[in-house]
PDB file of C-alpha atoms in Angstrom:
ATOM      1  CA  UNK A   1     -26.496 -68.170  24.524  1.00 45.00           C
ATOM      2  CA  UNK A   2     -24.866 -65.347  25.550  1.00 71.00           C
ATOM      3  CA  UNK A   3     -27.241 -62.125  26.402  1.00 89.00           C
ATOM      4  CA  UNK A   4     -25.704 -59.587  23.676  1.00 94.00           C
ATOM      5  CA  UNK A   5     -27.428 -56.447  25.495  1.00 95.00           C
ATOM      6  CA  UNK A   6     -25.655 -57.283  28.630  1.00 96.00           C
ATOM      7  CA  UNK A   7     -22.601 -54.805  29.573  1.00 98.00           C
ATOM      8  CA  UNK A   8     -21.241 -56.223  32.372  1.00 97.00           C
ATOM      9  CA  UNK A   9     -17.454 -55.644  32.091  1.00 97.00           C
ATOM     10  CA  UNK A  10     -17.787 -52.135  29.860  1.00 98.00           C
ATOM     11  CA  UNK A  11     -16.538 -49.165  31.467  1.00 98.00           C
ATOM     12  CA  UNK A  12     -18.904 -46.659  29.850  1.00 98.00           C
ATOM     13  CA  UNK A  13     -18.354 -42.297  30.404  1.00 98.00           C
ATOM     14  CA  UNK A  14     -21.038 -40.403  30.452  1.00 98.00           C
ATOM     15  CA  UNK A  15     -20.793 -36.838  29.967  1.00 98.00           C
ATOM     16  CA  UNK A  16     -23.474 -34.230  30.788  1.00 97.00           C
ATOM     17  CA  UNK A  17     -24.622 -36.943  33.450  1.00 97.00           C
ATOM     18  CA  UNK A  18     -25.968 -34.466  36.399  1.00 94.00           C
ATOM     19  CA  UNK A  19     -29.797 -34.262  35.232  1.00 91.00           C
ATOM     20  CA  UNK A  20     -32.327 -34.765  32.650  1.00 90.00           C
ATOM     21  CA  UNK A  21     -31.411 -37.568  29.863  1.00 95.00           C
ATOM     22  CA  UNK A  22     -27.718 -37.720  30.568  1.00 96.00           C
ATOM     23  CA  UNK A  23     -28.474 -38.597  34.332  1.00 97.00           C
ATOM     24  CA  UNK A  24     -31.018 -41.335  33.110  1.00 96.00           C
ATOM     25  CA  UNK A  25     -28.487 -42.429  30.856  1.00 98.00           C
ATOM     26  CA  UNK A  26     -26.170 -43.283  33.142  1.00 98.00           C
ATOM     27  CA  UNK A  27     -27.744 -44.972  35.301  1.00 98.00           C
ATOM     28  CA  UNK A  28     -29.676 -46.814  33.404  1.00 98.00           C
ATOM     29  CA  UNK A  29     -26.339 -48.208  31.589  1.00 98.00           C
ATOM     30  CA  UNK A  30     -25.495 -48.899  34.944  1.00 98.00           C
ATOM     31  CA  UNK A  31     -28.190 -51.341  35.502  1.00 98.00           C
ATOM     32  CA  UNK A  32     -27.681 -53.353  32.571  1.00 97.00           C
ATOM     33  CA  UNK A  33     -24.313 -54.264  33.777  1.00 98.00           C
ATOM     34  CA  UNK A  34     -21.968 -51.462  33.050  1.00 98.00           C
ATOM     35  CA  UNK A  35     -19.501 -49.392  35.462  1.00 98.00           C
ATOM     36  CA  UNK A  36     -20.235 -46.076  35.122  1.00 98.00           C
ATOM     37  CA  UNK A  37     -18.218 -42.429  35.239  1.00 98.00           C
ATOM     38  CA  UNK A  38     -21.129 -39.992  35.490  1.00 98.00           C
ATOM     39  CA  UNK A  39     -19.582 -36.287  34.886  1.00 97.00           C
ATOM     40  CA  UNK A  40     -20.503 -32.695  34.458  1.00 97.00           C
ATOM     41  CA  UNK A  41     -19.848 -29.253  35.864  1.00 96.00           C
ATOM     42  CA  UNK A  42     -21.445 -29.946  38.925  1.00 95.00           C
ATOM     43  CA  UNK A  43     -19.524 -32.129  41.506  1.00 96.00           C
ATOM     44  CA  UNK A  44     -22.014 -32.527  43.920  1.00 96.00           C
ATOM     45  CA  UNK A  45     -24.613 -33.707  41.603  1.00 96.00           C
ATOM     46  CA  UNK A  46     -22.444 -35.973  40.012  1.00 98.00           C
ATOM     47  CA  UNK A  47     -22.099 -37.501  43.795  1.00 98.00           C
ATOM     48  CA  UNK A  48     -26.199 -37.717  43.831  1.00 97.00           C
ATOM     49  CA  UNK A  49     -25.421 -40.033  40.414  1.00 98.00           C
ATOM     50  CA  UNK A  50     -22.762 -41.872  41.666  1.00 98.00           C
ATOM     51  CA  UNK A  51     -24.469 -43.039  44.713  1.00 98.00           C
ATOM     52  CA  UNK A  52     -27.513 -44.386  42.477  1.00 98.00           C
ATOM     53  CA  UNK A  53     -24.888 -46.317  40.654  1.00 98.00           C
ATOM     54  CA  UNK A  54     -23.287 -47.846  43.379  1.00 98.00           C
ATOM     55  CA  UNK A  55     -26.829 -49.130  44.002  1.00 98.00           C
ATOM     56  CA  UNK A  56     -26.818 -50.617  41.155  1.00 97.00           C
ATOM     57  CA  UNK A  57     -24.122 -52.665  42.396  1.00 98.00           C
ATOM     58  CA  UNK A  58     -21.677 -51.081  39.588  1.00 98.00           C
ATOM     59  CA  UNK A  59     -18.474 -49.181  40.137  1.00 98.00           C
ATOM     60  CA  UNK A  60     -18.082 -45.161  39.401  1.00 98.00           C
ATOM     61  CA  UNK A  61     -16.006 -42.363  40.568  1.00 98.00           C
ATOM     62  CA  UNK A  62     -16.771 -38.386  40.498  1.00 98.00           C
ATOM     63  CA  UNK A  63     -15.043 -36.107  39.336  1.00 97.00           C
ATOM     64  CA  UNK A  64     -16.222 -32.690  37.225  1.00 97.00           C
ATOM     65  CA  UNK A  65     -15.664 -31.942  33.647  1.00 97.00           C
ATOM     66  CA  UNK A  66     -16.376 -28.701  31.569  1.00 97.00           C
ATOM     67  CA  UNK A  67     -16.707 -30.825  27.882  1.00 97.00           C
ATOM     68  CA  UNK A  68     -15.606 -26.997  26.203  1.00 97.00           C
ATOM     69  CA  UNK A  69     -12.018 -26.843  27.820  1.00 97.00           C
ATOM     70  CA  UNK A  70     -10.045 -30.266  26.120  1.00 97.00           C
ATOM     71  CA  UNK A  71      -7.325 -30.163  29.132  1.00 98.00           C
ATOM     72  CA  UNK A  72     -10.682 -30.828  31.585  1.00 98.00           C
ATOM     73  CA  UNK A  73     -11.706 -33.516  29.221  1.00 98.00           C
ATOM     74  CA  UNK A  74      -8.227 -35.507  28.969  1.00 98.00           C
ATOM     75  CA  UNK A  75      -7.831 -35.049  32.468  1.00 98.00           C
ATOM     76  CA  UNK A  76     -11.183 -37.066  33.577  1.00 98.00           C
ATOM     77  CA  UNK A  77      -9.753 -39.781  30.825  1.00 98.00           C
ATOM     78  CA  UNK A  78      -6.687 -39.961  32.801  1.00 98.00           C
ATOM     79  CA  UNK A  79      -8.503 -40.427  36.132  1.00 98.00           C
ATOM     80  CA  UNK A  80     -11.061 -43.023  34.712  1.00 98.00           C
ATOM     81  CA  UNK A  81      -7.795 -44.761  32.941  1.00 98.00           C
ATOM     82  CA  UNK A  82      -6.520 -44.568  36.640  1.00 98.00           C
ATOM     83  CA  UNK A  83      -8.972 -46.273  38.277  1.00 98.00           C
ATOM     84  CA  UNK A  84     -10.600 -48.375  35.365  1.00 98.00           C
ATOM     85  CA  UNK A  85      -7.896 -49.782  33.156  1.00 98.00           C
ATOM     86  CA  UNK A  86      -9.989 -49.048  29.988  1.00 98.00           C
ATOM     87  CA  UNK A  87     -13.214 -47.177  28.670  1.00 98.00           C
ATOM     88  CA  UNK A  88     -15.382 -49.546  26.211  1.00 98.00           C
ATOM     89  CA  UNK A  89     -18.496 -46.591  25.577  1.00 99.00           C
ATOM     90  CA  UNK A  90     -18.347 -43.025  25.308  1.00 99.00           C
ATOM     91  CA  UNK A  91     -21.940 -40.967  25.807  1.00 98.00           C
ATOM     92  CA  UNK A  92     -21.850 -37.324  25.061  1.00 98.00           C
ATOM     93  CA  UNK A  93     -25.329 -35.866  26.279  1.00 97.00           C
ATOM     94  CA  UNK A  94     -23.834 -32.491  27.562  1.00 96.00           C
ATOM     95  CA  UNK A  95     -25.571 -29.655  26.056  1.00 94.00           C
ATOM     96  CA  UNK A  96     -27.328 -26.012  26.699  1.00 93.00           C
ATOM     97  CA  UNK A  97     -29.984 -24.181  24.520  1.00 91.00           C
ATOM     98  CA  UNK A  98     -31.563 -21.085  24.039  1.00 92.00           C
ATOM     99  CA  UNK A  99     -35.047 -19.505  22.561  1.00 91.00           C
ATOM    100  CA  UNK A 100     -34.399 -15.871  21.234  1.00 96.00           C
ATOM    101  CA  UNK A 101     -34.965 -14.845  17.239  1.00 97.00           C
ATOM    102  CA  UNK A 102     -32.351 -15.453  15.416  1.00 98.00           C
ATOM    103  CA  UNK A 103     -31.376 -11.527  14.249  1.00 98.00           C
ATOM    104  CA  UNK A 104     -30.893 -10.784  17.976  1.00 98.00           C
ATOM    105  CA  UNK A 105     -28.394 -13.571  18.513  1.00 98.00           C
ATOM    106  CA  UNK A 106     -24.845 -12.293  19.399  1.00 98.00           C
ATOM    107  CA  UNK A 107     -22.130 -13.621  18.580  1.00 98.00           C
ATOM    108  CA  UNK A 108     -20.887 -14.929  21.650  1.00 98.00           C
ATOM    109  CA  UNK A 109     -24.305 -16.892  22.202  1.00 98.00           C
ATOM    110  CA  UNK A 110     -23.808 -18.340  18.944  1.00 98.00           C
ATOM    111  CA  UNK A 111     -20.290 -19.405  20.040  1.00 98.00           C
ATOM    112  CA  UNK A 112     -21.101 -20.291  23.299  1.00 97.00           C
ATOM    113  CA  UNK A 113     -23.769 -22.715  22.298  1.00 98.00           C
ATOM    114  CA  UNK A 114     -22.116 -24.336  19.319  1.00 98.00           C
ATOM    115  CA  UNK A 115     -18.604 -24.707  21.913  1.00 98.00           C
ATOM    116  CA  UNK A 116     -20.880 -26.581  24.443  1.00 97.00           C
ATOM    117  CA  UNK A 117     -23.364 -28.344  21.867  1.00 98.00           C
ATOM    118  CA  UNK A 118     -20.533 -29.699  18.748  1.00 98.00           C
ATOM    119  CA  UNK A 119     -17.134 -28.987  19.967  1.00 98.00           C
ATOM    120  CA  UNK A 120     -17.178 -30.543  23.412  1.00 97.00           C
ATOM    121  CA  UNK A 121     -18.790 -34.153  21.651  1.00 98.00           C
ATOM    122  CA  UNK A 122     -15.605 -33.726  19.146  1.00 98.00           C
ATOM    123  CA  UNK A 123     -13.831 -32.724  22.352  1.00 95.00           C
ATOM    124  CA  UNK A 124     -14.455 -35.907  23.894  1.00 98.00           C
ATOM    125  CA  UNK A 125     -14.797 -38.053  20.767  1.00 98.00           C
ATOM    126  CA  UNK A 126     -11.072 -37.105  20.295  1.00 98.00           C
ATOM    127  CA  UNK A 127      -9.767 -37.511  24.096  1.00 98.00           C
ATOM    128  CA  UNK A 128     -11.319 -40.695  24.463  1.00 98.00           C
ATOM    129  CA  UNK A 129     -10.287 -42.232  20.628  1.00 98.00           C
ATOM    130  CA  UNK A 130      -7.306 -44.388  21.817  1.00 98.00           C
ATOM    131  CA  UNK A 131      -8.902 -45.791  24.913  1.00 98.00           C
ATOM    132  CA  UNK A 132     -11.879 -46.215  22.982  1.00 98.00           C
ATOM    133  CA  UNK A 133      -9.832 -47.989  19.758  1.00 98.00           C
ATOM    134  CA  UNK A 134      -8.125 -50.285  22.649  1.00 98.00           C
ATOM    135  CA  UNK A 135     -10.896 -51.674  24.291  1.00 98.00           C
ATOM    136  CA  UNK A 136     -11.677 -53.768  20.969  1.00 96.00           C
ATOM    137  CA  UNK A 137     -15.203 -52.807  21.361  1.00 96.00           C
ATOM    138  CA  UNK A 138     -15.447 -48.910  21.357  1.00 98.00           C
ATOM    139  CA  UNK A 139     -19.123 -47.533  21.544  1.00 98.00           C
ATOM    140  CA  UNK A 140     -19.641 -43.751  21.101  1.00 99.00           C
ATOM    141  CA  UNK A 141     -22.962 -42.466  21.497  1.00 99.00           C
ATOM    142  CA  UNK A 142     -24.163 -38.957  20.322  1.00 98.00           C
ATOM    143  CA  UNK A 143     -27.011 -37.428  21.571  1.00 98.00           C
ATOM    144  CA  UNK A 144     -28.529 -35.588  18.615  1.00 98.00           C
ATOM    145  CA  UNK A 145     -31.663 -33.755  18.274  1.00 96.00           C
ATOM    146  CA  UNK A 146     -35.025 -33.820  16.208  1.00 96.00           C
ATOM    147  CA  UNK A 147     -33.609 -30.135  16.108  1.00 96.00           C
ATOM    148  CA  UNK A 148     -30.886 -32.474  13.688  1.00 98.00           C
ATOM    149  CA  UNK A 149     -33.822 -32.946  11.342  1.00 97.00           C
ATOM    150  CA  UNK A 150     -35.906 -30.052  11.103  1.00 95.00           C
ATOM    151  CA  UNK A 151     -36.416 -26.529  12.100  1.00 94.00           C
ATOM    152  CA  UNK A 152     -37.884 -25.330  15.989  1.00 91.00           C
ATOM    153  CA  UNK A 153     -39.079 -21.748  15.744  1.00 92.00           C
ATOM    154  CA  UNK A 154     -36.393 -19.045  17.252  1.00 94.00           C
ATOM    155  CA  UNK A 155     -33.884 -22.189  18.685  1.00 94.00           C
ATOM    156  CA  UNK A 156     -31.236 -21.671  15.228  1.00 97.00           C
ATOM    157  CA  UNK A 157     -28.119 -21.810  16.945  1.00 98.00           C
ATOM    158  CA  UNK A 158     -28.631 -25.101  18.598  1.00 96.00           C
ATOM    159  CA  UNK A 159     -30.632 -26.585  15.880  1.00 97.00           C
ATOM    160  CA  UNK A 160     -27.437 -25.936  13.808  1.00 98.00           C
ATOM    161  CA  UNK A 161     -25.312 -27.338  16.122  1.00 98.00           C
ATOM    162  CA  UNK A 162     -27.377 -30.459  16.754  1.00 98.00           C
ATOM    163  CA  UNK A 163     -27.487 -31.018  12.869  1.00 98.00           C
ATOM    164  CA  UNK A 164     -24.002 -30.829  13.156  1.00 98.00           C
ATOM    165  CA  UNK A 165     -23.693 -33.209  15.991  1.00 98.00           C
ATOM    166  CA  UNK A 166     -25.260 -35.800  13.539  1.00 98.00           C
ATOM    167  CA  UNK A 167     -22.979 -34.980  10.941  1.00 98.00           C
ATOM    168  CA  UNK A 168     -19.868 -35.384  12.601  1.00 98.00           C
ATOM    169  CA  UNK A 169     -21.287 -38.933  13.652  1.00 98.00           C
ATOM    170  CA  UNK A 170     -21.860 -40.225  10.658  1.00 98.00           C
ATOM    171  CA  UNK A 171     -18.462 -38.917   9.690  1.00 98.00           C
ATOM    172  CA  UNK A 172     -16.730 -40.464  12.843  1.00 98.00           C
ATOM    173  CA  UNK A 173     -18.779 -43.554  11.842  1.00 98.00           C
ATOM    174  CA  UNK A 174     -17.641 -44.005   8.565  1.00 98.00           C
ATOM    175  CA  UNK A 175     -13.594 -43.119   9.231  1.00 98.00           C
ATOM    176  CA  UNK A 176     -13.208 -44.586  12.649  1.00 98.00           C
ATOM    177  CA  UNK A 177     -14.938 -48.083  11.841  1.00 98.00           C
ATOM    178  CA  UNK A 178     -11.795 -49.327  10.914  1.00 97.00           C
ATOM    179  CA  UNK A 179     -10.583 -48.936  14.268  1.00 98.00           C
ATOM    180  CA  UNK A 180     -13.274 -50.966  15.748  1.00 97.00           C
ATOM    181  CA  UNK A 181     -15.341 -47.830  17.281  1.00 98.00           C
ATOM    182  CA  UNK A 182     -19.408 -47.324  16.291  1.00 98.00           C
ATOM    183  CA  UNK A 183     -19.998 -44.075  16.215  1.00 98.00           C
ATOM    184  CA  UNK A 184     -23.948 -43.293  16.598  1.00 98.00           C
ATOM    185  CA  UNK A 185     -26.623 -41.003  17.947  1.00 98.00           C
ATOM    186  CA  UNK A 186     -29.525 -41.263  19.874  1.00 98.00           C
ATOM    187  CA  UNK A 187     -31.938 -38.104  18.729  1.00 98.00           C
ATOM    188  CA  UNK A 188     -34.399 -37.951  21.255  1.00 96.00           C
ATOM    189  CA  UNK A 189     -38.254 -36.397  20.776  1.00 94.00           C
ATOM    190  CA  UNK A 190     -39.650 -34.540  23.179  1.00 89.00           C
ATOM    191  CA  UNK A 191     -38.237 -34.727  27.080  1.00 89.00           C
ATOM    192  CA  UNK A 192     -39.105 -32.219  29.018  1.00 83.00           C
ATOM    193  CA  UNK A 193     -35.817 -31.334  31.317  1.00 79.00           C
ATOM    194  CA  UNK A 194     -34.824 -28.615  33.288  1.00 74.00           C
ATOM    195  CA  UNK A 195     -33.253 -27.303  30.173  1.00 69.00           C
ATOM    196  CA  UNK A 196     -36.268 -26.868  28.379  1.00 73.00           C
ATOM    197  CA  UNK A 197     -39.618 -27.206  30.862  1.00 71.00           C
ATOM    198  CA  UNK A 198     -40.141 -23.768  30.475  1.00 73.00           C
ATOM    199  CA  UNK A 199     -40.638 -23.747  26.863  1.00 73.00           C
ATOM    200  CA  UNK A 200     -42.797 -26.760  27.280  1.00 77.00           C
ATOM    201  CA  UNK A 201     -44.952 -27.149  30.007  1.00 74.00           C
ATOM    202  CA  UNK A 202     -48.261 -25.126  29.584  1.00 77.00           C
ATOM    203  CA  UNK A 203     -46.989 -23.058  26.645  1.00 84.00           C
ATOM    204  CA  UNK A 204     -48.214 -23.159  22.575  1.00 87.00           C
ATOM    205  CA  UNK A 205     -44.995 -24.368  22.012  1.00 84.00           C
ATOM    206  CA  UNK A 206     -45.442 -27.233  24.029  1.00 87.00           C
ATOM    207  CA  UNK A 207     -49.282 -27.842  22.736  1.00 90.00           C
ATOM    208  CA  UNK A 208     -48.345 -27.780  19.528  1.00 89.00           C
ATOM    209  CA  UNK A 209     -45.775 -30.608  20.298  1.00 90.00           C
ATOM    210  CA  UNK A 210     -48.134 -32.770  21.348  1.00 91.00           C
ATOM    211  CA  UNK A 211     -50.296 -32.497  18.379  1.00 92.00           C
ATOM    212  CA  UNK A 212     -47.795 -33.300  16.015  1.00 92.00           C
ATOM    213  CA  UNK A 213     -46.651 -36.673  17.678  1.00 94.00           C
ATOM    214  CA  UNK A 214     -48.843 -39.399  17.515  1.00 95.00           C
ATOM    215  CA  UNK A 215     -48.508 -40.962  21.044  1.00 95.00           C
ATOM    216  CA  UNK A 216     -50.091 -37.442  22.014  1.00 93.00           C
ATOM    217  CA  UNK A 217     -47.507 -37.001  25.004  1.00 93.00           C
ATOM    218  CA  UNK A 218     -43.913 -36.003  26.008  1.00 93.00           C
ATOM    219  CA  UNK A 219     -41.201 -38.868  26.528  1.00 94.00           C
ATOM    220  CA  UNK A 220     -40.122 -40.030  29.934  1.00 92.00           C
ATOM    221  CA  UNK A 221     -36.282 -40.026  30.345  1.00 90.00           C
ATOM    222  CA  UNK A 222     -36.193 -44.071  30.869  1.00 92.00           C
ATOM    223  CA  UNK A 223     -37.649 -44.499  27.264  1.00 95.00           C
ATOM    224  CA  UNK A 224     -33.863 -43.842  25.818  1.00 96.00           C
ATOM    225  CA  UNK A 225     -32.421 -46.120  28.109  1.00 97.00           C
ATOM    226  CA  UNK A 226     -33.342 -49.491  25.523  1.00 97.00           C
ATOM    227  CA  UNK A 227     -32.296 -47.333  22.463  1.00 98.00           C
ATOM    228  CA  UNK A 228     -28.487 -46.393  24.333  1.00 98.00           C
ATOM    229  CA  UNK A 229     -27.864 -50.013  25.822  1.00 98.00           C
ATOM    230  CA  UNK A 230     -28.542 -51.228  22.284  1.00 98.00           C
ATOM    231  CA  UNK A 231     -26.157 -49.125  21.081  1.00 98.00           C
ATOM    232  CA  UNK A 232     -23.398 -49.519  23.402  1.00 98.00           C
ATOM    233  CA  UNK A 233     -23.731 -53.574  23.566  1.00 98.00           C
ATOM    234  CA  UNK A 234     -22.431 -55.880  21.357  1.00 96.00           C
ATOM    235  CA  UNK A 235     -25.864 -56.224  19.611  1.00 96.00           C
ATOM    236  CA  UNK A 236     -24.481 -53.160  17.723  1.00 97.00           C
ATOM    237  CA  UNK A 237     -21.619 -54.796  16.436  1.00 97.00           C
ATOM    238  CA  UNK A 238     -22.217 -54.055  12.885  1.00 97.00           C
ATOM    239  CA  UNK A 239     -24.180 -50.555  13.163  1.00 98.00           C
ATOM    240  CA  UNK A 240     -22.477 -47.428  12.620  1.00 98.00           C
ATOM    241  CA  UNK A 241     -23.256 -43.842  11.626  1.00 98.00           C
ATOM    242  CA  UNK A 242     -26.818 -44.598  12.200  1.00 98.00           C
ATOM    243  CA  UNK A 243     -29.248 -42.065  14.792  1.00 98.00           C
ATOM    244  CA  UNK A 244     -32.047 -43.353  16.612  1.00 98.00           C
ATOM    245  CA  UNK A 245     -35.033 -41.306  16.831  1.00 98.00           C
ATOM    246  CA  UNK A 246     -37.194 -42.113  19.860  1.00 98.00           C
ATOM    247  CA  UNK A 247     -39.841 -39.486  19.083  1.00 97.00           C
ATOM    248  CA  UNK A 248     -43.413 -40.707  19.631  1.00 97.00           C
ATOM    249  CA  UNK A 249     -43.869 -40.702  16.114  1.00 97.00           C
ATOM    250  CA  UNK A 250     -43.364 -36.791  15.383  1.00 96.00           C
ATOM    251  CA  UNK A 251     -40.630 -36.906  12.546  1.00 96.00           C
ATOM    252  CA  UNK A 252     -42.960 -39.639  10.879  1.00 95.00           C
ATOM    253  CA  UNK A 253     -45.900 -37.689  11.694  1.00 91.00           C
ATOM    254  CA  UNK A 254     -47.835 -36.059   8.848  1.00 83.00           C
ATOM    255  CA  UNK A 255     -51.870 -35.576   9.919  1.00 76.00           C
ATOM    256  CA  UNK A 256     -53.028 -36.511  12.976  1.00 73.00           C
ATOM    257  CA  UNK A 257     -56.796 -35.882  13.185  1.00 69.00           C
TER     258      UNK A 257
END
């Protein structure tokens, strides 16, 4: 029988690919058969991501990206169309955050962080549609937030950008499953990255975490790997709309001691 989790023959994109989850991402799609186009703003660390591929015995190219200017999108679909002949999964795992109360937000941190965190996945979502629709088996793959599901303290803009991200999957789920695309979302728990280590590691923030999740510690970035090959195989033929949550437990949590 036929291993459905296996991706050999998928040409999979990921975007925000140069560290933390996105980085694991792609490589770890990588290993489970698929050729991978790691991308970000950062060519030489999308080199660092290639080369890991290419040890994985799986083809990739580099080439940057900035997911809030379209034209920079389109024209990393064109090279990848180029050189591929096809894209079968789309991951959008770009994203930036910030901690500052919300009264003292400006408005160009507000925009800045919902252009980077919801328009670039529609962005991309959009460039990548008719490759996506061709390929017969067109896998998008959000990643969402457990800021999608409830409040962090002095984090609003991205929180409400996240919830959005989940919202315009379930929407893109719904209208674009009759094109032969699942549209879903991974929303991960608690990674510390370089994004967010600071707000984590050794603070109350970061305590406080770890008492509300019942495994009692942070995720490693290799725990989404099972959750994003699922959803970009054929396993996930029939799932769309749907998120994820790989969380230790804290969105289920309630008392813990």
């Amino acid at each position: 029988m036929k291993n459905c989790l296996d991706l050999t023959g998928r040409v999979a994109v990921v975007l925000g690919a140069t560290s933390g989850l996105g980085k694991e991402l792609a490589i770890g799609l990588a290993r489970h058969g698929a050729d991978v186009v790691p991308s970000g703003r950062r060519l030489e660390r999308i080199e660092h991501v290639c080369e890991e591929i290419r040890r994985a015995g799986k083809r990739t190219l580099a080439q940057a990206v900035d997911v809030t200017v379209r034209a920079s999108v389109q024209k990393l679909r064109d090279r990848v169309l180029e050189e591929f002949g096809s894209v079968h999964i789309l991951v959008n795992a770009a994203g930036a955050t910030l901690r500052k109360p919300s009264v003292q937000i400006s408005d160009a941190e507000w925009h800045a962080l919902f252009k980077i965190n919801l328009e670039g996945v529609f962005h991309a979502c959009q460039v990548f549609y008719e490759p996506l629709k061709q390929s017969g088996t067109g896998r998008i793959i959000n990643i969402a937030s457990l800021g999608s599901f409830a409040a962090f303290y002095e984090v609003t803009p991205y929180c409400a950008a996240k919830a959005a991200v989940l919202s315009l999957t379930r929407s893109l789920g719904c209208e674009w499953a009759q094109d032969g695309i699942c549209v879903n979302a991974i929303a991960p728990g608690v990674f510390p990255t370089e994004m967010n280590a600071e707000l984590l590691q050794g603070t109350e923030r970061g305590r406080e975490i770890l008492m509300r999740t019942p495994m009692r510690r942070f995720g490693r970035p290799e725990e989404l790997v099972g959750a994003a090959v699922l959803l970009a195989s054929e396993a996930a033929s029939f799932i769309t709309g749907q998120c994820i949550v790989v969380d230790g437990g804290f969105l289920a949590s309630g008392v813990n001691a």
